[in-house]
Amino acid sequence: MSNRLKIAVFASGNGSNFTSIVDFSSHSQSSFEVVLLICDRPQAKVINRAKQAGIPTFVFSPKQYESKEQFESEIVQKLHVAGVQFIALAGYMRLIGKTLLEEYKQRIVNIHPSLLPKFPGKDAVGQALQKGVSETGATVHYVDEGMDTGPIIAQQSVPIPPNSDRDDVQAIIQQVEHQLYPQVLHELCKKVMEGAKS
Ligand code: GAR
């Protein structure tokens, strides 16, 4: 077995978290390497980031499939070919279905821009601003069939400065995400590899 766990990142948009994960994996101490990007939006910026980093990509359009089961079966095939052992969702704006959950039990994690269980689902930053809270944050959690409902692994809070708009708060949260997510993935992948050895 290689001394790094092979991971896939799933993303739908800009991909700043994808880049922070890939950058971390270039350190010799990293317990994981990114071997595949899965993207469900053919126009997403993250695809270009993967190209620049030399990371293979599987891009698909969900509407070209009859069901979630059908496209997830194809994803599972791609993951197997690439030898993927662990999955990190990073701005993948789609619920994970049974096909993937059963194949990668306890091996799929997500990052969400709030202190879950507060503000799950879309536009977590907008929800926080609307509520007028003075702090929010980022959460890394295991993925289950619900919307941002799986067991929490790590959280970090950030204050919301007065008069902040959505872009300000998003930038503050993403700064935290870019540190927190790769570090948590590193710890989790280390544990998975230690478990495989014993
Ligand atoms: C991240 O802030 C992530 O927490 C959020 O999407 C953003 C993606 O940014 N995810 C969710 O809202 C999931 N419910 P990025 O494409 O620049 O990494």
JSON list of C-alpha atoms and ligand atoms in Angstrom, two decimals:
[
{"chain": "A", "resi": 1, "resn": "MET", "atom": "CA", "xyz": [0.00, 0.00, 0.00]},
{"chain": "A", "resi": 2, "resn": "SER", "atom": "CA", "xyz": [1.23, 3.51, -0.83]},
{"chain": "A", "resi": 3, "resn": "ASN", "atom": "CA", "xyz": [1.98, 5.75, 2.13]},
{"chain": "A", "resi": 4, "resn": "ARG", "atom": "CA", "xyz": [-0.66, 8.26, 1.04]},
{"chain": "A", "resi": 5, "resn": "LEU", "atom": "CA", "xyz": [-4.38, 7.76, 0.81]},
{"chain": "A", "resi": 6, "resn": "LYS", "atom": "CA", "xyz": [-5.80, 8.45, -2.64]},
{"chain": "A", "resi": 7, "resn": "ILE", "atom": "CA", "xyz": [-8.64, 10.92, -2.44]},
{"chain": "A", "resi": 8, "resn": "ALA", "atom": "CA", "xyz": [-11.14, 12.43, -4.89]},
{"chain": "A", "resi": 9, "resn": "VAL", "atom": "CA", "xyz": [-12.49, 15.95, -4.50]},
{"chain": "A", "resi": 10, "resn": "PHE", "atom": "CA", "xyz": [-16.06, 16.67, -5.65]},
{"chain": "A", "resi": 11, "resn": "ALA", "atom": "CA", "xyz": [-16.80, 20.30, -6.57]},
{"chain": "A", "resi": 12, "resn": "SER", "atom": "CA", "xyz": [-19.35, 22.32, -8.55]},
{"chain": "A", "resi": 13, "resn": "GLY", "atom": "CA", "xyz": [-18.02, 25.86, -8.64]},
{"chain": "A", "resi": 14, "resn": "ASN", "atom": "CA", "xyz": [-15.02, 28.08, -8.11]},
{"chain": "A", "resi": 15, "resn": "GLY", "atom": "CA", "xyz": [-12.81, 25.48, -6.44]},
{"chain": "A", "resi": 16, "resn": "SER", "atom": "CA", "xyz": [-10.83, 27.57, -3.94]},
{"chain": "A", "resi": 17, "resn": "ASN", "atom": "CA", "xyz": [-11.10, 24.71, -1.44]},
{"chain": "A", "resi": 18, "resn": "PHE", "atom": "CA", "xyz": [-10.02, 22.25, -4.13]},
{"chain": "A", "resi": 19, "resn": "THR", "atom": "CA", "xyz": [-6.86, 24.32, -4.62]},
{"chain": "A", "resi": 20, "resn": "SER", "atom": "CA", "xyz": [-6.11, 24.52, -0.90]},
{"chain": "A", "resi": 21, "resn": "ILE", "atom": "CA", "xyz": [-6.44, 20.72, -0.63]},
{"chain": "A", "resi": 22, "resn": "VAL", "atom": "CA", "xyz": [-4.21, 20.14, -3.65]},
{"chain": "A", "resi": 23, "resn": "ASP", "atom": "CA", "xyz": [-1.63, 22.64, -2.34]},
{"chain": "A", "resi": 24, "resn": "PHE", "atom": "CA", "xyz": [-1.55, 20.90, 1.04]},
{"chain": "A", "resi": 25, "resn": "SER", "atom": "CA", "xyz": [-1.06, 17.51, -0.65]},
{"chain": "A", "resi": 26, "resn": "SER", "atom": "CA", "xyz": [2.11, 18.76, -2.29]},
{"chain": "A", "resi": 27, "resn": "HIS", "atom": "CA", "xyz": [3.82, 18.82, 1.14]},
{"chain": "A", "resi": 28, "resn": "SER", "atom": "CA", "xyz": [5.81, 15.71, 1.75]},
{"chain": "A", "resi": 29, "resn": "GLN", "atom": "CA", "xyz": [4.07, 15.17, 5.12]},
{"chain": "A", "resi": 30, "resn": "SER", "atom": "CA", "xyz": [0.58, 15.01, 3.62]},
{"chain": "A", "resi": 31, "resn": "SER", "atom": "CA", "xyz": [-1.24, 11.73, 4.34]},
{"chain": "A", "resi": 32, "resn": "PHE", "atom": "CA", "xyz": [-3.30, 12.05, 1.15]},
{"chain": "A", "resi": 33, "resn": "GLU", "atom": "CA", "xyz": [-2.90, 12.74, -2.53]},
{"chain": "A", "resi": 34, "resn": "VAL", "atom": "CA", "xyz": [-5.62, 14.10, -4.82]},
{"chain": "A", "resi": 35, "resn": "VAL", "atom": "CA", "xyz": [-6.01, 11.72, -7.75]},
{"chain": "A", "resi": 36, "resn": "LEU", "atom": "CA", "xyz": [-9.33, 12.85, -9.24]},
{"chain": "A", "resi": 37, "resn": "LEU", "atom": "CA", "xyz": [-11.72, 15.79, -9.44]},
{"chain": "A", "resi": 38, "resn": "ILE", "atom": "CA", "xyz": [-15.41, 14.98, -9.92]},
{"chain": "A", "resi": 39, "resn": "CYS", "atom": "CA", "xyz": [-17.42, 17.94, -11.23]},
{"chain": "A", "resi": 40, "resn": "ASP", "atom": "CA", "xyz": [-21.13, 18.13, -12.09]},
{"chain": "A", "resi": 41, "resn": "ARG", "atom": "CA", "xyz": [-20.98, 21.50, -13.92]},
{"chain": "A", "resi": 42, "resn": "PRO", "atom": "CA", "xyz": [-19.15, 21.60, -17.24]},
{"chain": "A", "resi": 43, "resn": "GLN", "atom": "CA", "xyz": [-18.58, 25.39, -16.97]},
{"chain": "A", "resi": 44, "resn": "ALA", "atom": "CA", "xyz": [-17.18, 25.36, -13.42]},
{"chain": "A", "resi": 45, "resn": "LYS", "atom": "CA", "xyz": [-13.92, 27.23, -12.76]},
{"chain": "A", "resi": 46, "resn": "VAL", "atom": "CA", "xyz": [-12.61, 24.34, -10.70]},
{"chain": "A", "resi": 47, "resn": "ILE", "atom": "CA", "xyz": [-12.07, 22.34, -13.91]},
{"chain": "A", "resi": 48, "resn": "ASN", "atom": "CA", "xyz": [-9.40, 24.79, -15.02]},
{"chain": "A", "resi": 49, "resn": "ARG", "atom": "CA", "xyz": [-7.76, 24.64, -11.60]},
{"chain": "A", "resi": 50, "resn": "ALA", "atom": "CA", "xyz": [-7.53, 20.85, -11.94]},
{"chain": "A", "resi": 51, "resn": "LYS", "atom": "CA", "xyz": [-6.04, 21.15, -15.42]},
{"chain": "A", "resi": 52, "resn": "GLN", "atom": "CA", "xyz": [-3.40, 23.55, -14.14]},
{"chain": "A", "resi": 53, "resn": "ALA", "atom": "CA", "xyz": [-2.57, 21.21, -11.28]},
{"chain": "A", "resi": 54, "resn": "GLY", "atom": "CA", "xyz": [-2.41, 18.20, -13.62]},
{"chain": "A", "resi": 55, "resn": "ILE", "atom": "CA", "xyz": [-5.22, 16.38, -11.84]},
{"chain": "A", "resi": 56, "resn": "PRO", "atom": "CA", "xyz": [-7.49, 14.09, -13.87]},
{"chain": "A", "resi": 57, "resn": "THR", "atom": "CA", "xyz": [-11.11, 15.18, -13.98]},
{"chain": "A", "resi": 58, "resn": "PHE", "atom": "CA", "xyz": [-14.45, 13.54, -14.58]},
{"chain": "A", "resi": 59, "resn": "VAL", "atom": "CA", "xyz": [-17.00, 16.17, -15.63]},
{"chain": "A", "resi": 60, "resn": "PHE", "atom": "CA", "xyz": [-20.62, 15.19, -16.18]},
{"chain": "A", "resi": 61, "resn": "SER", "atom": "CA", "xyz": [-24.04, 16.78, -16.71]},
{"chain": "A", "resi": 62, "resn": "PRO", "atom": "CA", "xyz": [-26.63, 15.22, -14.40]},
{"chain": "A", "resi": 63, "resn": "LYS", "atom": "CA", "xyz": [-29.43, 15.98, -16.84]},
{"chain": "A", "resi": 64, "resn": "GLN", "atom": "CA", "xyz": [-27.92, 13.63, -19.38]},
{"chain": "A", "resi": 65, "resn": "TYR", "atom": "CA", "xyz": [-28.64, 10.71, -17.08]},
{"chain": "A", "resi": 66, "resn": "GLU", "atom": "CA", "xyz": [-31.98, 9.13, -16.21]},
{"chain": "A", "resi": 67, "resn": "SER", "atom": "CA", "xyz": [-31.34, 9.03, -12.49]},
{"chain": "A", "resi": 68, "resn": "LYS", "atom": "CA", "xyz": [-28.91, 9.86, -9.70]},
{"chain": "A", "resi": 69, "resn": "GLU", "atom": "CA", "xyz": [-28.22, 6.14, -9.39]},
{"chain": "A", "resi": 70, "resn": "GLN", "atom": "CA", "xyz": [-27.09, 6.07, -13.00]},
{"chain": "A", "resi": 71, "resn": "PHE", "atom": "CA", "xyz": [-24.57, 8.92, -12.78]},
{"chain": "A", "resi": 72, "resn": "GLU", "atom": "CA", "xyz": [-23.36, 7.83, -9.35]},
{"chain": "A", "resi": 73, "resn": "SER", "atom": "CA", "xyz": [-22.70, 4.33, -10.72]},
{"chain": "A", "resi": 74, "resn": "GLU", "atom": "CA", "xyz": [-20.52, 5.88, -13.39]},
{"chain": "A", "resi": 75, "resn": "ILE", "atom": "CA", "xyz": [-18.75, 7.99, -10.76]},
{"chain": "A", "resi": 76, "resn": "VAL", "atom": "CA", "xyz": [-18.09, 4.86, -8.66]},
{"chain": "A", "resi": 77, "resn": "GLN", "atom": "CA", "xyz": [-16.53, 3.22, -11.69]},
{"chain": "A", "resi": 78, "resn": "LYS", "atom": "CA", "xyz": [-14.22, 6.23, -12.22]},
{"chain": "A", "resi": 79, "resn": "LEU", "atom": "CA", "xyz": [-13.30, 6.26, -8.53]},
{"chain": "A", "resi": 80, "resn": "HIS", "atom": "CA", "xyz": [-12.39, 2.57, -8.64]},
{"chain": "A", "resi": 81, "resn": "VAL", "atom": "CA", "xyz": [-10.25, 2.96, -11.75]},
{"chain": "A", "resi": 82, "resn": "ALA", "atom": "CA", "xyz": [-8.36, 5.80, -10.03]},
{"chain": "A", "resi": 83, "resn": "GLY", "atom": "CA", "xyz": [-8.00, 3.76, -6.81]},
{"chain": "A", "resi": 84, "resn": "VAL", "atom": "CA", "xyz": [-9.86, 6.37, -4.72]},
{"chain": "A", "resi": 85, "resn": "GLN", "atom": "CA", "xyz": [-10.16, 5.45, -1.04]},
{"chain": "A", "resi": 86, "resn": "PHE", "atom": "CA", "xyz": [-11.65, 8.63, 0.43]},
{"chain": "A", "resi": 87, "resn": "ILE", "atom": "CA", "xyz": [-13.87, 11.47, -0.82]},
{"chain": "A", "resi": 88, "resn": "ALA", "atom": "CA", "xyz": [-13.87, 15.18, 0.08]},
{"chain": "A", "resi": 89, "resn": "LEU", "atom": "CA", "xyz": [-16.83, 17.29, -1.02]},
{"chain": "A", "resi": 90, "resn": "ALA", "atom": "CA", "xyz": [-15.74, 20.89, -1.54]},
{"chain": "A", "resi": 91, "resn": "GLY", "atom": "CA", "xyz": [-18.63, 23.03, -2.76]},
{"chain": "A", "resi": 92, "resn": "TYR", "atom": "CA", "xyz": [-20.36, 20.06, -4.45]},
{"chain": "A", "resi": 93, "resn": "MET", "atom": "CA", "xyz": [-23.91, 21.38, -4.56]},
{"chain": "A", "resi": 94, "resn": "ARG", "atom": "CA", "xyz": [-25.75, 18.09, -4.78]},
{"chain": "A", "resi": 95, "resn": "LEU", "atom": "CA", "xyz": [-26.98, 15.53, -2.26]},
{"chain": "A", "resi": 96, "resn": "ILE", "atom": "CA", "xyz": [-25.02, 12.28, -2.27]},
{"chain": "A", "resi": 97, "resn": "GLY", "atom": "CA", "xyz": [-27.17, 9.24, -3.03]},
{"chain": "A", "resi": 98, "resn": "LYS", "atom": "CA", "xyz": [-27.25, 5.65, -1.82]},
{"chain": "A", "resi": 99, "resn": "THR", "atom": "CA", "xyz": [-24.94, 4.33, -4.54]},
{"chain": "A", "resi": 100, "resn": "LEU", "atom": "CA", "xyz": [-21.98, 6.43, -3.38]},
{"chain": "A", "resi": 101, "resn": "LEU", "atom": "CA", "xyz": [-22.83, 6.30, 0.32]},
{"chain": "A", "resi": 102, "resn": "GLU", "atom": "CA", "xyz": [-22.86, 2.51, 0.34]},
{"chain": "A", "resi": 103, "resn": "GLU", "atom": "CA", "xyz": [-19.64, 2.21, -1.65]},
{"chain": "A", "resi": 104, "resn": "TYR", "atom": "CA", "xyz": [-17.74, 4.73, 0.54]},
{"chain": "A", "resi": 105, "resn": "LYS", "atom": "CA", "xyz": [-19.23, 4.19, 4.02]},
{"chain": "A", "resi": 106, "resn": "GLN", "atom": "CA", "xyz": [-17.67, 6.58, 6.56]},
{"chain": "A", "resi": 107, "resn": "ARG", "atom": "CA", "xyz": [-15.34, 7.74, 3.82]},
{"chain": "A", "resi": 108, "resn": "ILE", "atom": "CA", "xyz": [-17.13, 10.85, 2.53]},
{"chain": "A", "resi": 109, "resn": "VAL", "atom": "CA", "xyz": [-16.75, 14.22, 4.23]},
{"chain": "A", "resi": 110, "resn": "ASN", "atom": "CA", "xyz": [-17.98, 17.72, 3.44]},
{"chain": "A", "resi": 111, "resn": "ILE", "atom": "CA", "xyz": [-17.21, 21.30, 4.39]},
{"chain": "A", "resi": 112, "resn": "HIS", "atom": "CA", "xyz": [-20.06, 23.70, 5.05]},
{"chain": "A", "resi": 113, "resn": "PRO", "atom": "CA", "xyz": [-19.86, 27.48, 5.65]},
{"chain": "A", "resi": 114, "resn": "SER", "atom": "CA", "xyz": [-21.69, 27.68, 8.98]},
{"chain": "A", "resi": 115, "resn": "LEU", "atom": "CA", "xyz": [-21.55, 26.30, 12.49]},
{"chain": "A", "resi": 116, "resn": "LEU", "atom": "CA", "xyz": [-23.78, 23.31, 11.85]},
{"chain": "A", "resi": 117, "resn": "PRO", "atom": "CA", "xyz": [-26.48, 22.42, 12.82]},
{"chain": "A", "resi": 118, "resn": "LYS", "atom": "CA", "xyz": [-27.11, 26.12, 12.23]},
{"chain": "A", "resi": 119, "resn": "PHE", "atom": "CA", "xyz": [-27.85, 27.23, 8.65]},
{"chain": "A", "resi": 120, "resn": "PRO", "atom": "CA", "xyz": [-27.69, 23.98, 6.65]},
{"chain": "A", "resi": 121, "resn": "GLY", "atom": "CA", "xyz": [-28.39, 23.91, 2.92]},
{"chain": "A", "resi": 122, "resn": "LYS", "atom": "CA", "xyz": [-27.95, 26.62, 0.35]},
{"chain": "A", "resi": 123, "resn": "ASP", "atom": "CA", "xyz": [-26.69, 30.13, 1.07]},
{"chain": "A", "resi": 124, "resn": "ALA", "atom": "CA", "xyz": [-25.52, 29.51, 4.63]},
{"chain": "A", "resi": 125, "resn": "VAL", "atom": "CA", "xyz": [-23.83, 32.93, 4.65]},
{"chain": "A", "resi": 126, "resn": "GLY", "atom": "CA", "xyz": [-27.02, 34.72, 3.58]},
{"chain": "A", "resi": 127, "resn": "GLN", "atom": "CA", "xyz": [-28.96, 32.81, 6.24]},
{"chain": "A", "resi": 128, "resn": "ALA", "atom": "CA", "xyz": [-26.50, 33.92, 8.93]},
{"chain": "A", "resi": 129, "resn": "LEU", "atom": "CA", "xyz": [-26.70, 37.57, 7.82]},
{"chain": "A", "resi": 130, "resn": "GLN", "atom": "CA", "xyz": [-30.47, 37.46, 7.74]},
{"chain": "A", "resi": 131, "resn": "LYS", "atom": "CA", "xyz": [-30.55, 36.13, 11.30]},
{"chain": "A", "resi": 132, "resn": "GLY", "atom": "CA", "xyz": [-28.23, 38.92, 12.40]},
{"chain": "A", "resi": 133, "resn": "VAL", "atom": "CA", "xyz": [-25.87, 36.59, 14.28]},
{"chain": "A", "resi": 134, "resn": "SER", "atom": "CA", "xyz": [-22.52, 37.99, 15.43]},
{"chain": "A", "resi": 135, "resn": "GLU", "atom": "CA", "xyz": [-20.54, 34.84, 14.65]},
{"chain": "A", "resi": 136, "resn": "THR", "atom": "CA", "xyz": [-20.61, 32.03, 12.18]},
{"chain": "A", "resi": 137, "resn": "GLY", "atom": "CA", "xyz": [-17.94, 29.62, 10.94]},
{"chain": "A", "resi": 138, "resn": "ALA", "atom": "CA", "xyz": [-17.06, 26.49, 9.04]},
{"chain": "A", "resi": 139, "resn": "THR", "atom": "CA", "xyz": [-17.84, 22.84, 9.77]},
{"chain": "A", "resi": 140, "resn": "VAL", "atom": "CA", "xyz": [-16.31, 19.62, 8.47]},
{"chain": "A", "resi": 141, "resn": "HIS", "atom": "CA", "xyz": [-18.67, 16.66, 8.82]},
{"chain": "A", "resi": 142, "resn": "TYR", "atom": "CA", "xyz": [-19.29, 13.12, 7.61]},
{"chain": "A", "resi": 143, "resn": "VAL", "atom": "CA", "xyz": [-21.82, 12.89, 4.83]},
{"chain": "A", "resi": 144, "resn": "ASP", "atom": "CA", "xyz": [-25.07, 10.98, 5.20]},
{"chain": "A", "resi": 145, "resn": "GLU", "atom": "CA", "xyz": [-28.26, 11.03, 3.13]},
{"chain": "A", "resi": 146, "resn": "GLY", "atom": "CA", "xyz": [-29.44, 14.34, 4.65]},
{"chain": "A", "resi": 147, "resn": "MET", "atom": "CA", "xyz": [-28.60, 17.94, 3.81]},
{"chain": "A", "resi": 148, "resn": "ASP", "atom": "CA", "xyz": [-25.51, 18.81, 5.93]},
{"chain": "A", "resi": 149, "resn": "THR", "atom": "CA", "xyz": [-26.70, 16.48, 8.71]},
{"chain": "A", "resi": 150, "resn": "GLY", "atom": "CA", "xyz": [-23.88, 13.94, 9.21]},
{"chain": "A", "resi": 151, "resn": "PRO", "atom": "CA", "xyz": [-21.74, 13.71, 12.38]},
{"chain": "A", "resi": 152, "resn": "ILE", "atom": "CA", "xyz": [-19.54, 16.77, 12.97]},
{"chain": "A", "resi": 153, "resn": "ILE", "atom": "CA", "xyz": [-15.76, 16.27, 12.86]},
{"chain": "A", "resi": 154, "resn": "ALA", "atom": "CA", "xyz": [-14.41, 19.81, 13.32]},
{"chain": "A", "resi": 155, "resn": "GLN", "atom": "CA", "xyz": [-15.66, 23.39, 13.55]},
{"chain": "A", "resi": 156, "resn": "GLN", "atom": "CA", "xyz": [-14.11, 26.79, 13.67]},
{"chain": "A", "resi": 157, "resn": "SER", "atom": "CA", "xyz": [-16.00, 29.98, 14.44]},
{"chain": "A", "resi": 158, "resn": "VAL", "atom": "CA", "xyz": [-15.40, 33.49, 13.07]},
{"chain": "A", "resi": 159, "resn": "PRO", "atom": "CA", "xyz": [-16.86, 36.81, 14.19]},
{"chain": "A", "resi": 160, "resn": "ILE", "atom": "CA", "xyz": [-19.05, 38.71, 11.72]},
{"chain": "A", "resi": 161, "resn": "PRO", "atom": "CA", "xyz": [-17.85, 42.35, 11.80]},
{"chain": "A", "resi": 162, "resn": "PRO", "atom": "CA", "xyz": [-20.65, 44.97, 11.89]},
{"chain": "A", "resi": 163, "resn": "ASN", "atom": "CA", "xyz": [-21.95, 46.06, 8.47]},
{"chain": "A", "resi": 164, "resn": "SER", "atom": "CA", "xyz": [-20.43, 43.08, 6.66]},
{"chain": "A", "resi": 165, "resn": "ASP", "atom": "CA", "xyz": [-22.01, 42.02, 3.41]},
{"chain": "A", "resi": 166, "resn": "ARG", "atom": "CA", "xyz": [-22.20, 38.52, 1.99]},
{"chain": "A", "resi": 167, "resn": "ASP", "atom": "CA", "xyz": [-18.90, 38.80, 0.10]},
{"chain": "A", "resi": 168, "resn": "ASP", "atom": "CA", "xyz": [-17.07, 39.98, 3.25]},
{"chain": "A", "resi": 169, "resn": "VAL", "atom": "CA", "xyz": [-18.39, 37.10, 5.34]},
{"chain": "A", "resi": 170, "resn": "GLN", "atom": "CA", "xyz": [-17.76, 34.53, 2.63]},
{"chain": "A", "resi": 171, "resn": "ALA", "atom": "CA", "xyz": [-14.16, 35.71, 2.33]},
{"chain": "A", "resi": 172, "resn": "ILE", "atom": "CA", "xyz": [-13.66, 35.46, 6.10]},
{"chain": "A", "resi": 173, "resn": "ILE", "atom": "CA", "xyz": [-15.11, 31.94, 6.21]},
{"chain": "A", "resi": 174, "resn": "GLN", "atom": "CA", "xyz": [-13.15, 30.75, 3.21]},
{"chain": "A", "resi": 175, "resn": "GLN", "atom": "CA", "xyz": [-9.88, 31.86, 4.77]},
{"chain": "A", "resi": 176, "resn": "VAL", "atom": "CA", "xyz": [-10.70, 29.54, 7.65]},
{"chain": "A", "resi": 177, "resn": "GLU", "atom": "CA", "xyz": [-11.89, 26.74, 5.36]},
{"chain": "A", "resi": 178, "resn": "HIS", "atom": "CA", "xyz": [-8.64, 26.77, 3.40]},
{"chain": "A", "resi": 179, "resn": "GLN", "atom": "CA", "xyz": [-6.67, 26.03, 6.58]},
{"chain": "A", "resi": 180, "resn": "LEU", "atom": "CA", "xyz": [-9.16, 23.80, 8.38]},
{"chain": "A", "resi": 181, "resn": "TYR", "atom": "CA", "xyz": [-10.23, 21.43, 5.61]},
{"chain": "A", "resi": 182, "resn": "PRO", "atom": "CA", "xyz": [-6.81, 20.17, 4.42]},
{"chain": "A", "resi": 183, "resn": "GLN", "atom": "CA", "xyz": [-5.65, 19.77, 8.02]},
{"chain": "A", "resi": 184, "resn": "VAL", "atom": "CA", "xyz": [-8.74, 17.75, 8.98]},
{"chain": "A", "resi": 185, "resn": "LEU", "atom": "CA", "xyz": [-8.40, 15.63, 5.84]},
{"chain": "A", "resi": 186, "resn": "HIS", "atom": "CA", "xyz": [-4.78, 14.99, 6.74]},
{"chain": "A", "resi": 187, "resn": "GLU", "atom": "CA", "xyz": [-5.77, 13.72, 10.21]},
{"chain": "A", "resi": 188, "resn": "LEU", "atom": "CA", "xyz": [-8.64, 11.60, 8.90]},
{"chain": "A", "resi": 189, "resn": "CYS", "atom": "CA", "xyz": [-6.60, 9.98, 6.13]},
{"chain": "A", "resi": 190, "resn": "LYS", "atom": "CA", "xyz": [-3.79, 9.25, 8.60]},
{"chain": "A", "resi": 191, "resn": "LYS", "atom": "CA", "xyz": [-6.30, 7.44, 10.82]},
{"chain": "A", "resi": 192, "resn": "VAL", "atom": "CA", "xyz": [-7.73, 5.45, 7.90]},
{"chain": "A", "resi": 193, "resn": "MET", "atom": "CA", "xyz": [-4.22, 4.32, 6.93]},
{"chain": "A", "resi": 194, "resn": "GLU", "atom": "CA", "xyz": [-3.33, 3.41, 10.51]},
{"chain": "A", "resi": 195, "resn": "GLY", "atom": "CA", "xyz": [-6.57, 1.40, 10.72]},
{"chain": "A", "resi": 196, "resn": "ALA", "atom": "CA", "xyz": [-5.70, -0.43, 7.50]},
{"chain": "A", "resi": 197, "resn": "LYS", "atom": "CA", "xyz": [-2.28, -1.40, 8.92]},
{"chain": "A", "resi": 198, "resn": "SER", "atom": "CA", "xyz": [-3.52, -2.80, 12.26]},
{"chain": "B", "resi": 1, "resn": "GAR", "atom": "C1", "xyz": [-17.37, 26.71, 0.29]},
{"chain": "B", "resi": 1, "resn": "GAR", "atom": "O1", "xyz": [-17.42, 27.86, 1.09]},
{"chain": "B", "resi": 1, "resn": "GAR", "atom": "C2", "xyz": [-18.11, 25.57, 0.93]},
{"chain": "B", "resi": 1, "resn": "GAR", "atom": "O2", "xyz": [-18.10, 25.63, 2.33]},
{"chain": "B", "resi": 1, "resn": "GAR", "atom": "C3", "xyz": [-19.50, 25.76, 0.38]},
{"chain": "B", "resi": 1, "resn": "GAR", "atom": "O3", "xyz": [-19.31, 26.13, -0.95]},
{"chain": "B", "resi": 1, "resn": "GAR", "atom": "C4", "xyz": [-18.13, 26.92, -1.03]},
{"chain": "B", "resi": 1, "resn": "GAR", "atom": "C5", "xyz": [-17.34, 26.49, -2.23]},
{"chain": "B", "resi": 1, "resn": "GAR", "atom": "O4", "xyz": [-16.30, 27.37, -2.48]},
{"chain": "B", "resi": 1, "resn": "GAR", "atom": "N1", "xyz": [-20.26, 24.55, 0.49]},
{"chain": "B", "resi": 1, "resn": "GAR", "atom": "C6", "xyz": [-21.55, 24.51, 0.76]},
{"chain": "B", "resi": 1, "resn": "GAR", "atom": "O5", "xyz": [-22.25, 25.50, 0.89]},
{"chain": "B", "resi": 1, "resn": "GAR", "atom": "C7", "xyz": [-22.12, 23.09, 0.90]},
{"chain": "B", "resi": 1, "resn": "GAR", "atom": "N2", "xyz": [-23.42, 23.10, 1.44]},
{"chain": "B", "resi": 1, "resn": "GAR", "atom": "P1", "xyz": [-15.09, 26.97, -3.44]},
{"chain": "B", "resi": 1, "resn": "GAR", "atom": "O6", "xyz": [-15.73, 26.43, -4.73]},
{"chain": "B", "resi": 1, "resn": "GAR", "atom": "O7", "xyz": [-14.35, 28.24, -3.70]},
{"chain": "B", "resi": 1, "resn": "GAR", "atom": "O8", "xyz": [-14.28, 25.93, -2.74]}
]
